[in-house]
Structure formats: C-alpha cells, structure tokens
Coordinates of C-alpha atoms in Angstrom, one line a residue:
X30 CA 0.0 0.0 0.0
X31 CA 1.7 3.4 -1.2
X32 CA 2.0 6.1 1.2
X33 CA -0.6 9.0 1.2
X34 CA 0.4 13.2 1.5
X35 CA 0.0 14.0 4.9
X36 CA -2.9 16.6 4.3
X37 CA -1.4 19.1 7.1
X38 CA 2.1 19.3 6.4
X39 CA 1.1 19.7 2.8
X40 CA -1.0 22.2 3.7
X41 CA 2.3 23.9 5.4
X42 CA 4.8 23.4 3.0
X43 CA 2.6 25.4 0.2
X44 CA 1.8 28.1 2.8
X45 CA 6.0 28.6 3.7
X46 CA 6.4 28.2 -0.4
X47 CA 3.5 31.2 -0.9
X48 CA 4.7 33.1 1.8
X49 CA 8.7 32.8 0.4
X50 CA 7.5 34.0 -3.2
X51 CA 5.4 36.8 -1.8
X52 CA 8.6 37.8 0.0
X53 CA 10.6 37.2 -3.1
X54 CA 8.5 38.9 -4.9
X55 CA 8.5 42.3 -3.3
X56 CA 12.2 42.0 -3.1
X57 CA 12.3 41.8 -6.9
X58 CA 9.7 44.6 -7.3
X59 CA 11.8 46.7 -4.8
X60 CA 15.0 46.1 -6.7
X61 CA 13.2 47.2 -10.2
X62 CA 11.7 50.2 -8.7
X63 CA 15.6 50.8 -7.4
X64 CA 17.1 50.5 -10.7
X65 CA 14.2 52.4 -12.1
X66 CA 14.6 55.4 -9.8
X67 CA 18.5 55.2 -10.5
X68 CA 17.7 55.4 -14.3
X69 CA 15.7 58.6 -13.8
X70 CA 18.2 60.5 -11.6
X71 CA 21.2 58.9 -13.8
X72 CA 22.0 62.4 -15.0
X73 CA 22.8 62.8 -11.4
X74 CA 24.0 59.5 -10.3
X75 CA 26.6 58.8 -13.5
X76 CA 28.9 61.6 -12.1
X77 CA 28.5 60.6 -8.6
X78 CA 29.6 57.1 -9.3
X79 CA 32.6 57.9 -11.3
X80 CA 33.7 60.8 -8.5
X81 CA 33.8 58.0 -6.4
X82 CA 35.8 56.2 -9.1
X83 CA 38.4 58.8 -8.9
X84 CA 38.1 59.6 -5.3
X85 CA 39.5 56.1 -5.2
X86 CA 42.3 56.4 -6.6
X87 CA 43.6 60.0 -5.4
X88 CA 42.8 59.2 -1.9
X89 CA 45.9 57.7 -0.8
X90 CA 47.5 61.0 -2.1
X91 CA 45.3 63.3 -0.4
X92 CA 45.6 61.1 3.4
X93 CA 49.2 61.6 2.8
X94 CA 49.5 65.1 2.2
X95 CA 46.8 65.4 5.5
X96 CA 48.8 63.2 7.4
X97 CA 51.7 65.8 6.7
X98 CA 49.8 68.2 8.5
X99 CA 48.3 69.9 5.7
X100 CA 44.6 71.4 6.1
X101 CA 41.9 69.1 4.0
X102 CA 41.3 72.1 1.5
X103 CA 44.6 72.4 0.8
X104 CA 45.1 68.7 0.5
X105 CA 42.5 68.2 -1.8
X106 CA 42.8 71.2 -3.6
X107 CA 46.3 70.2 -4.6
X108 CA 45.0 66.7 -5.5
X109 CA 42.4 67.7 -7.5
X110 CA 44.9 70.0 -9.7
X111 CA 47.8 67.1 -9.7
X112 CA 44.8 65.0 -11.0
X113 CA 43.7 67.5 -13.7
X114 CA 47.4 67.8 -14.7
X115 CA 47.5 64.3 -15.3
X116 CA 44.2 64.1 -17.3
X117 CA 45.0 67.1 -19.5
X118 CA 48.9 65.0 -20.3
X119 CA 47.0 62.0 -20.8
X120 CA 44.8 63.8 -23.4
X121 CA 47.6 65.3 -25.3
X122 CA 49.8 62.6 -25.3
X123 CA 47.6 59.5 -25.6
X124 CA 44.0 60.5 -26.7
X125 CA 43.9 62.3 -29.2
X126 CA 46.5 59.9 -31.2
X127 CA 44.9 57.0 -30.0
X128 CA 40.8 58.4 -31.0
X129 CA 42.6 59.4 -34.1
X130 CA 43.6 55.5 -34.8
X131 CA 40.1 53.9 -33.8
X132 CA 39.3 54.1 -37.6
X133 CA 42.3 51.6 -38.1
X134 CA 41.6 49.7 -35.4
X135 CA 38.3 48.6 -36.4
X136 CA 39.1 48.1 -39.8
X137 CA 41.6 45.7 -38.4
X138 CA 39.8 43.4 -36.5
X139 CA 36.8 43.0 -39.3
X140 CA 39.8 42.0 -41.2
X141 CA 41.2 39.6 -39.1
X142 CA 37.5 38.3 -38.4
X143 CA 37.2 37.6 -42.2
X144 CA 40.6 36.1 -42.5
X145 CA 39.6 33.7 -39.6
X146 CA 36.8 32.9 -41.7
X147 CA 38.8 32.0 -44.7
X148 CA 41.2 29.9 -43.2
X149 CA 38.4 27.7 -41.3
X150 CA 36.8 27.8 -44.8
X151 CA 39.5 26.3 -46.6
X152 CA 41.5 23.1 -45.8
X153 CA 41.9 21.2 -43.6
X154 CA 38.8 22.3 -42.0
X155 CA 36.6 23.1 -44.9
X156 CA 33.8 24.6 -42.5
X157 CA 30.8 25.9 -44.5
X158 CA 28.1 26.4 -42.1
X159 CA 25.4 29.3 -43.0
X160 CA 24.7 29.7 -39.2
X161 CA 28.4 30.3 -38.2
X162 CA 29.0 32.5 -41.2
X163 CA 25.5 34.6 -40.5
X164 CA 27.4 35.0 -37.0
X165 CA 30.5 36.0 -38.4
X166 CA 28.8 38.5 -41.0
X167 CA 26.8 39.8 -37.7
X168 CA 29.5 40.1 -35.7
X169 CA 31.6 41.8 -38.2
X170 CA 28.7 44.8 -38.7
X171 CA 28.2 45.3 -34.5
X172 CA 32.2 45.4 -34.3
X173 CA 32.2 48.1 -37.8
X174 CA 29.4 49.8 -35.8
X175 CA 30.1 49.9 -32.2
X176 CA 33.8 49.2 -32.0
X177 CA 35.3 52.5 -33.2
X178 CA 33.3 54.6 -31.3
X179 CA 33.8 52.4 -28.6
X180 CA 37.5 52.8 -28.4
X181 CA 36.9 56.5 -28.5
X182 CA 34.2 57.1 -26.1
X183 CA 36.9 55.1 -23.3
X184 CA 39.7 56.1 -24.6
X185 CA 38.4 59.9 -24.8
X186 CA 36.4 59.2 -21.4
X187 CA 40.0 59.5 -20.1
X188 CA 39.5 63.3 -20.4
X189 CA 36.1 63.9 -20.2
X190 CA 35.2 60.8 -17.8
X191 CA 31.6 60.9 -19.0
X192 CA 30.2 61.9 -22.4
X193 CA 29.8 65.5 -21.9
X194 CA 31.7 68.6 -20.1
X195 CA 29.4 69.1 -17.4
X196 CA 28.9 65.5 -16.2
X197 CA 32.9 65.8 -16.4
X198 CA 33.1 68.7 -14.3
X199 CA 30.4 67.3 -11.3
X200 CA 32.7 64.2 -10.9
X201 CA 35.6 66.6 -10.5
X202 CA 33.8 69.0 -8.1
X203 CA 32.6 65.9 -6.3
X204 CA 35.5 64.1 -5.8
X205 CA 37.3 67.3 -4.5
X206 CA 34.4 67.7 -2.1
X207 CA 34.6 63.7 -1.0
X208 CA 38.2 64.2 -0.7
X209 CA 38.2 67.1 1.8
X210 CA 35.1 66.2 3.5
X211 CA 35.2 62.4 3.1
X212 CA 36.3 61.4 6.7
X213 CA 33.9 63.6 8.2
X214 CA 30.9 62.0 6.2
X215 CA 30.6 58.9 8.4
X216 CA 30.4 60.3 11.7
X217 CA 27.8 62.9 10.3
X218 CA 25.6 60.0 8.8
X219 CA 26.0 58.1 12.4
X220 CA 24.0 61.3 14.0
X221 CA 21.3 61.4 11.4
X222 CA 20.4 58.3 12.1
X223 CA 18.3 56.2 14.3
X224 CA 18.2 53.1 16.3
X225 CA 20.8 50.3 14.5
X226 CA 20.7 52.5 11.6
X227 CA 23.0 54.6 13.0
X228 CA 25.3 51.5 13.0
X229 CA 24.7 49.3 10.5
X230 CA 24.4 51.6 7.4
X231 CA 28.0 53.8 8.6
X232 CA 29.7 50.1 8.9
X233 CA 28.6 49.0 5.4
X234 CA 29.5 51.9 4.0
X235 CA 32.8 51.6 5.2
X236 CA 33.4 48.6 4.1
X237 CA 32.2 48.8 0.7
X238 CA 34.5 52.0 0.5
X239 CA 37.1 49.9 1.4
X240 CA 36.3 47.1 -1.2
X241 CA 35.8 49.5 -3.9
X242 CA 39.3 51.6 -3.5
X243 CA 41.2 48.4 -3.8
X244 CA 39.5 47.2 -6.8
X245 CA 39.8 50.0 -8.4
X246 CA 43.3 50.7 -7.3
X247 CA 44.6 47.2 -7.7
X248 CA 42.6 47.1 -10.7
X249 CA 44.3 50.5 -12.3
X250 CA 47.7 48.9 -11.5
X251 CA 47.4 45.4 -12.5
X252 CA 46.3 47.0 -15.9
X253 CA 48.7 49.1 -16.2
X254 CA 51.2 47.0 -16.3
X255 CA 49.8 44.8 -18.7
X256 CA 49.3 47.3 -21.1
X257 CA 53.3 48.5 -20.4
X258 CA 54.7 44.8 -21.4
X259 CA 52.0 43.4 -23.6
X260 CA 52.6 47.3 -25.5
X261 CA 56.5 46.5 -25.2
X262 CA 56.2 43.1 -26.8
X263 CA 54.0 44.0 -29.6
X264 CA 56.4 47.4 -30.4
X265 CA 59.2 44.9 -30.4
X266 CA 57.4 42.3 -33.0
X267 CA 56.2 45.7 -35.3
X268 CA 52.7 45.1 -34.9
X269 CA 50.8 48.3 -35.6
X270 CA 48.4 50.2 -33.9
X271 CA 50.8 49.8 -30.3
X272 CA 49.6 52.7 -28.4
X273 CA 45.5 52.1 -28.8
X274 CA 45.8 48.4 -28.0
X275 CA 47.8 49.0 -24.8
X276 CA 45.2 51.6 -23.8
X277 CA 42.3 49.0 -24.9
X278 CA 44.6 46.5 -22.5
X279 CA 44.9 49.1 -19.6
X280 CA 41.0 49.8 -19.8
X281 CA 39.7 46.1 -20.0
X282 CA 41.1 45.4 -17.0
X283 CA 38.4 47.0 -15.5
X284 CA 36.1 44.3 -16.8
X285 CA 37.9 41.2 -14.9
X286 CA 38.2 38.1 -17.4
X287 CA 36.1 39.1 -20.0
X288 CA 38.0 42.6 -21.0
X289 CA 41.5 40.8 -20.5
X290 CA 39.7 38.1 -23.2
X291 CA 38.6 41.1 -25.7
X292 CA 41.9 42.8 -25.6
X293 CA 43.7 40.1 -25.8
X294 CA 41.8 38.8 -29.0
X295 CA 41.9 42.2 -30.7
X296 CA 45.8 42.7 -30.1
X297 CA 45.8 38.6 -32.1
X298 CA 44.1 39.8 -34.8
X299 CA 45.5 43.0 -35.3
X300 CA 48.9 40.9 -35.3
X301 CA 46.8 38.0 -38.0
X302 CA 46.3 40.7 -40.5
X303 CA 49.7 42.7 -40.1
X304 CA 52.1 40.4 -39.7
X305 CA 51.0 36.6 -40.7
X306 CA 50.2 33.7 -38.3
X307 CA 53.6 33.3 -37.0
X308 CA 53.5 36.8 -35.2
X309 CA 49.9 36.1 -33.9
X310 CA 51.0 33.3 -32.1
X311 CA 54.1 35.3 -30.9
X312 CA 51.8 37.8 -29.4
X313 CA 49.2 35.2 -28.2
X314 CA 52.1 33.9 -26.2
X315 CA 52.9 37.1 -24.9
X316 CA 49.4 37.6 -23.7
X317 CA 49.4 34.6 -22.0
X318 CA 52.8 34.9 -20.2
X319 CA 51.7 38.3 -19.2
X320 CA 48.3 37.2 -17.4
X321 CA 50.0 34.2 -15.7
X322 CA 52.9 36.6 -14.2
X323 CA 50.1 38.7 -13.6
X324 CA 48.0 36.0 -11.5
X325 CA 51.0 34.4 -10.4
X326 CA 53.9 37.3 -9.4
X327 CA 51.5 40.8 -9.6
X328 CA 48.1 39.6 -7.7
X329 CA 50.6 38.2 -4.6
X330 CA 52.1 41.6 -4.5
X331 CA 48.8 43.5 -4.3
X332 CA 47.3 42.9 -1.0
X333 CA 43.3 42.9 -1.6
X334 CA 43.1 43.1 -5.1
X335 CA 40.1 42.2 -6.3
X336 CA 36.6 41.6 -4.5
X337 CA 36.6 38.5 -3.2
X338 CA 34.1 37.1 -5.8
X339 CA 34.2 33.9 -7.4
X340 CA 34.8 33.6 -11.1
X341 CA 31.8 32.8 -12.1
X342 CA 29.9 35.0 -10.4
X343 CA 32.1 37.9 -12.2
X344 CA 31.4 36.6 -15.4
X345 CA 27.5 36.2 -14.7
X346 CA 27.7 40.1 -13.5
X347 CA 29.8 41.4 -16.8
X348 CA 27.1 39.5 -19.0
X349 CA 24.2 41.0 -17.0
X350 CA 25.3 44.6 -16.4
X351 CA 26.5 44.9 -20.1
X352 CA 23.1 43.3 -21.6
X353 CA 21.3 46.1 -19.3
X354 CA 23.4 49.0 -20.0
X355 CA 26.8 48.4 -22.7
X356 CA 29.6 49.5 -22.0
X357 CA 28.7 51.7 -18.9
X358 CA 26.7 48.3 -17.3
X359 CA 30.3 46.1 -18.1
X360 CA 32.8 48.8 -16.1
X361 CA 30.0 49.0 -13.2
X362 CA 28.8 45.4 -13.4
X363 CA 31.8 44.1 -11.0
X364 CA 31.8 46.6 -8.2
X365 CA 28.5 46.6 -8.0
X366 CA 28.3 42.7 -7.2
X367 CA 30.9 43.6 -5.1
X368 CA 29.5 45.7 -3.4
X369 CA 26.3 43.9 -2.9
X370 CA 28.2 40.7 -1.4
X371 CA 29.9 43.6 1.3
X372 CA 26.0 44.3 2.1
X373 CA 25.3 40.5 1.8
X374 CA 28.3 39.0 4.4
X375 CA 27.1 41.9 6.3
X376 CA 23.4 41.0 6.7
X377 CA 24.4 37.2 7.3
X378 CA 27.0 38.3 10.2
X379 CA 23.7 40.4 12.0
X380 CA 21.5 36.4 11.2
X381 CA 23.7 34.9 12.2
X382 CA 23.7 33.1 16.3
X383 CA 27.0 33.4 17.6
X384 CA 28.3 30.1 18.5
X385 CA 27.3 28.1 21.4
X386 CA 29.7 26.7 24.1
X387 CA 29.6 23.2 24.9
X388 CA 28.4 21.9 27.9
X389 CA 31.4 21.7 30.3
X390 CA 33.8 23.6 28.5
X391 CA 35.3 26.1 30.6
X392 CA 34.7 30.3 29.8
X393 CA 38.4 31.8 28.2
X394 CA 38.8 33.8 31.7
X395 CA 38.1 30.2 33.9
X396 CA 40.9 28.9 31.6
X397 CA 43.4 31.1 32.2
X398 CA 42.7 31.4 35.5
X399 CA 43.0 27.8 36.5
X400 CA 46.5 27.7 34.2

C-alpha cells in the first residue's frame, strides 16, 4: 500500500512556499523600482559614481598630504589640480593619437575576423556552415558599428570621464568635495540616524568603501602593467596600432576576465592581419605569459586586489550589467556585485547566532585562570 500526502504538512509546506515568493517577490519589485529610480536620476547619479571612481584612486595622495599636517582644503585642492594635470597629459599625449587611430583599429579586427573565416573555410577544416558564417557577418557589422566609437568614447572618457563637459566637471567637483570632506561623512551619517541604523548603514559603507578603492586601485595597476609589457612586446614584434591596444589592455582590466579576453583577442588579430600567423601566435604567447605573471607574481604583491568574488559569479555580473546597460553596465557590473556581497556577508554576520559553548567547556577567563 503506497504512502498518502499528509494533508497538514502539505497544507504547510505550500503556505511557507506562498509566503517565500510573496517575499521574493516584493524584493524583486523593490530592486526594479531601485534601478528604475537610479535610471531617472542617472544624469545625477553617473557623475557621482565615477567621483567615487576617482576619489578612489587619489585618496591615498590626499591622506598623505593630510597626514603631513596639511589642512583638508589644501590637500585636496592640490589633489584635485595634480589629477587635472594628469588628465590634461594624458589627453595630449595619448588620446587624441589614440581616438585618431580607432578608424584603423576597427578596420583591423573586421579583417582579421574575415581572415579567420577564410582559413576555417578552406583546408583542412573546410567549414561551410550558413549559421556560423551569419554570426561571423553579424559580428563583423556590430564590431564596424560599435567598436570604433567604442574605443573612442573610453579612450576619450580619459579626459572627459563621462560623455559631456558638465557631467565631467560634477565628478571633479565631487571628488574634491569627497576628498576634503570624506572622513567627516561617516560620523555625520551616524548622528542622522536612528536606532541600529546609526550602526549598520555607517559600517557598510565603510566597508564597501574599502572594497571599492582596492579594486579599483589594484585594478588601475594590474592593468597598467599589462598594457606596459604586452605594448612593449607588440612594439618589439612591429605590430601596428601599439599605443591604442595597450590603452584597450589598460581599460579592459576593469572588466575582470572578460576585458582581458577582448583585448587580448583584438591585439591577435591586429597581429593575423599585419604580420601573418607566425606573429599572432608570438603575441598570443605574450598575452598569456603576461596574465599568468600577472596571477602568479602581480596579484601576490597586491594585497586585496580584487573583490573576493568567485569567477563565475564575475562573469555572470559582466554578462548581466553589459546586456542592461553596454559599456557603462560592463565597467560597473563588478563593483557593484561587489558591493552587494559587502552588504550580503554583512546581513548574514547580523543572522547569524553566535556560537554556542559546549556543555562543560570552561569560559576563556576560567581557563586562564585555572592555568
């Protein structure tokens, strides 16, 4: 005789399973009406996020010029001129050639693209599938379409860090704001507010402040030097178009795994259609020596450096953030998860029971005590 559904604990498990989707689903409705509000004020929140970008990385300068005794004006009015020094060099040095070259580097990779094509065509492969040359003639028009003014938009971003000269000079206003007033910001937020607010909210923004300077720190470094010696390796082999790959390699590596993946591809196919097979696989080797002295010899020597996010989950936030919002959604998709797990670990530490002693174990002060 086959077991019957105990009518009361079936009754129970459908009530907890209602009870967890109407909870789920007001989270999700609360999270859409979040990014919906964010959408509307973006005009205001696009230079407030990349102020904090660049507050980021100037911080360390402005705490040691404060720690030298000098007032937080001062400090970060000096800051905020050293940074504007070193946008305006950038421009003129590495820009404006570079924007000028975005042309030739598109036209390059749909080249290399169609030479791929023709070599998996022909012997000994002999592929000649409609579906993977419908891809191939797709991907070719998005990369004619999107990937030259890609290049320039980030490449000129460098100077204007957002499409347009007022968005450009909020985030500079803001960050010199954040960096005079920035250690004062926490203690004023504890006053305004109440209960456990006035602890938990100042903590996690603390610590996500913490996560997010040494990502994008770490992250401005590590990509530095990989633009530096991949650039040095492909200037040594001739390949053209040096200077725009290596700043396509320093601004990928803001996109962990995936933008080390696209710059390393492009720099391949640049090298295919320049310089022949042999040199491709010269400079794919280069790539690949770089990325494993970078995760074996760099990552060790930069304490913290990324967010302490699994791979996959980095890869699942660069597809989502770049299907919702391009470019922009791939640079913000990984500090954002970040950002949400520093909430996350945060909430689970507050759930969480602290851990029981054992029956008959002896408190730390009986211990010491008795010894």
């Amino acid at each position: 005789m086959s077991a019957r559904l105990n009518p009361a604990r079936t009754r129970t498990a459908l009530r907890t399973s209602a009870r967890l989707s109407a909870d789920l689903l007001l989270v999700l409705v609360m999270a859409a009406v979040t990014l919906w509000v964010l959408g509307r004020m973006w005009s205001v929140v696009w230079p407030l996020v990349v102020g904090l970008f660049i507050t980021t990385l100037t911080w360390p300068v402005a705490r040691f010029l404060r720690g030298r005794g000098w007032p937080p004006a001062l400090a970060a009015a000096a800051v905020t001129v050293l940074f504007l020094a070193v946008v305006g060099g950038i421009v003129a040095l590495i820009a404006v050639p570079v924007a000028s070259q975005s042309g030739q580097l598109t036209d390059g990779v749909v080249a290399g693209i169609q030479k791929l094509h023709e070599w998996a065509a022909g012997p000994p492969l002999s592929i000649d599938d409609a579906q993977i040359s419908h891809a191939i003639d797709a991907a070719i028009d998005r990369i004619q379409n999107s990937l030259g003014s890609t290049v320039t938009t980030v490449v000129t971003g460098l100077s204007t860090v957002v499409n347009g000269v007022v968005t450009a000079v909020l985030a500079v206003f803001l960050m010199f704001f954040f960096l005079k007033d920035g250690p004062r910001f926490l203690p004023w937020l504890t006053r305004q507010l109440p209960g456990r607010l006035a602890t938990d909210i100042p903590t996690v923004a603390e610590r996500g402040w913490d996560s997010l300077g040494s990502f994008v720190r770490s992250q401005a470094f590590v990509g530095l030097l990989d633009a530096v010696f991949i650039g040095l390796g492909l200037w040594a082999l001739g390949v053209p178009l040096v200077l725009p790959l290596s700043v396509l390699t320093f601004v990928s590596a803001f996109v962990p795994i995936i933008g080390a993946l696209f710059a390393g591809f492009v720099a391949v196919l640049i090298a295919l259609v320049s310089n022949g097979l042999t040199d491709a696989l010269i400079v794919l080797a280069i790539i690949v020596v770089v990325q494993q002295l970078e995760g074996n010899v760099f990552q060790p020597m930069i304490q913290s450096r990324g967010l302490g996010l699994h791979a996959a989950v980095v890869l699942l936030a660069v597809t989502l953030g770049g299907s919702l919002a391009g470019i922009v959604g791939s640079l913000l998709a990984v500090p954002v998860a970040g950002l949400v797990a520093v909430l996350w670990n945060y909430v689970r530490e507050q759930l969480t029971d602290p851990p029981q002693e054992r029956e008959g174990d002896d408190p730390p002060g009986d211990a010491v005590a008795s010894a």
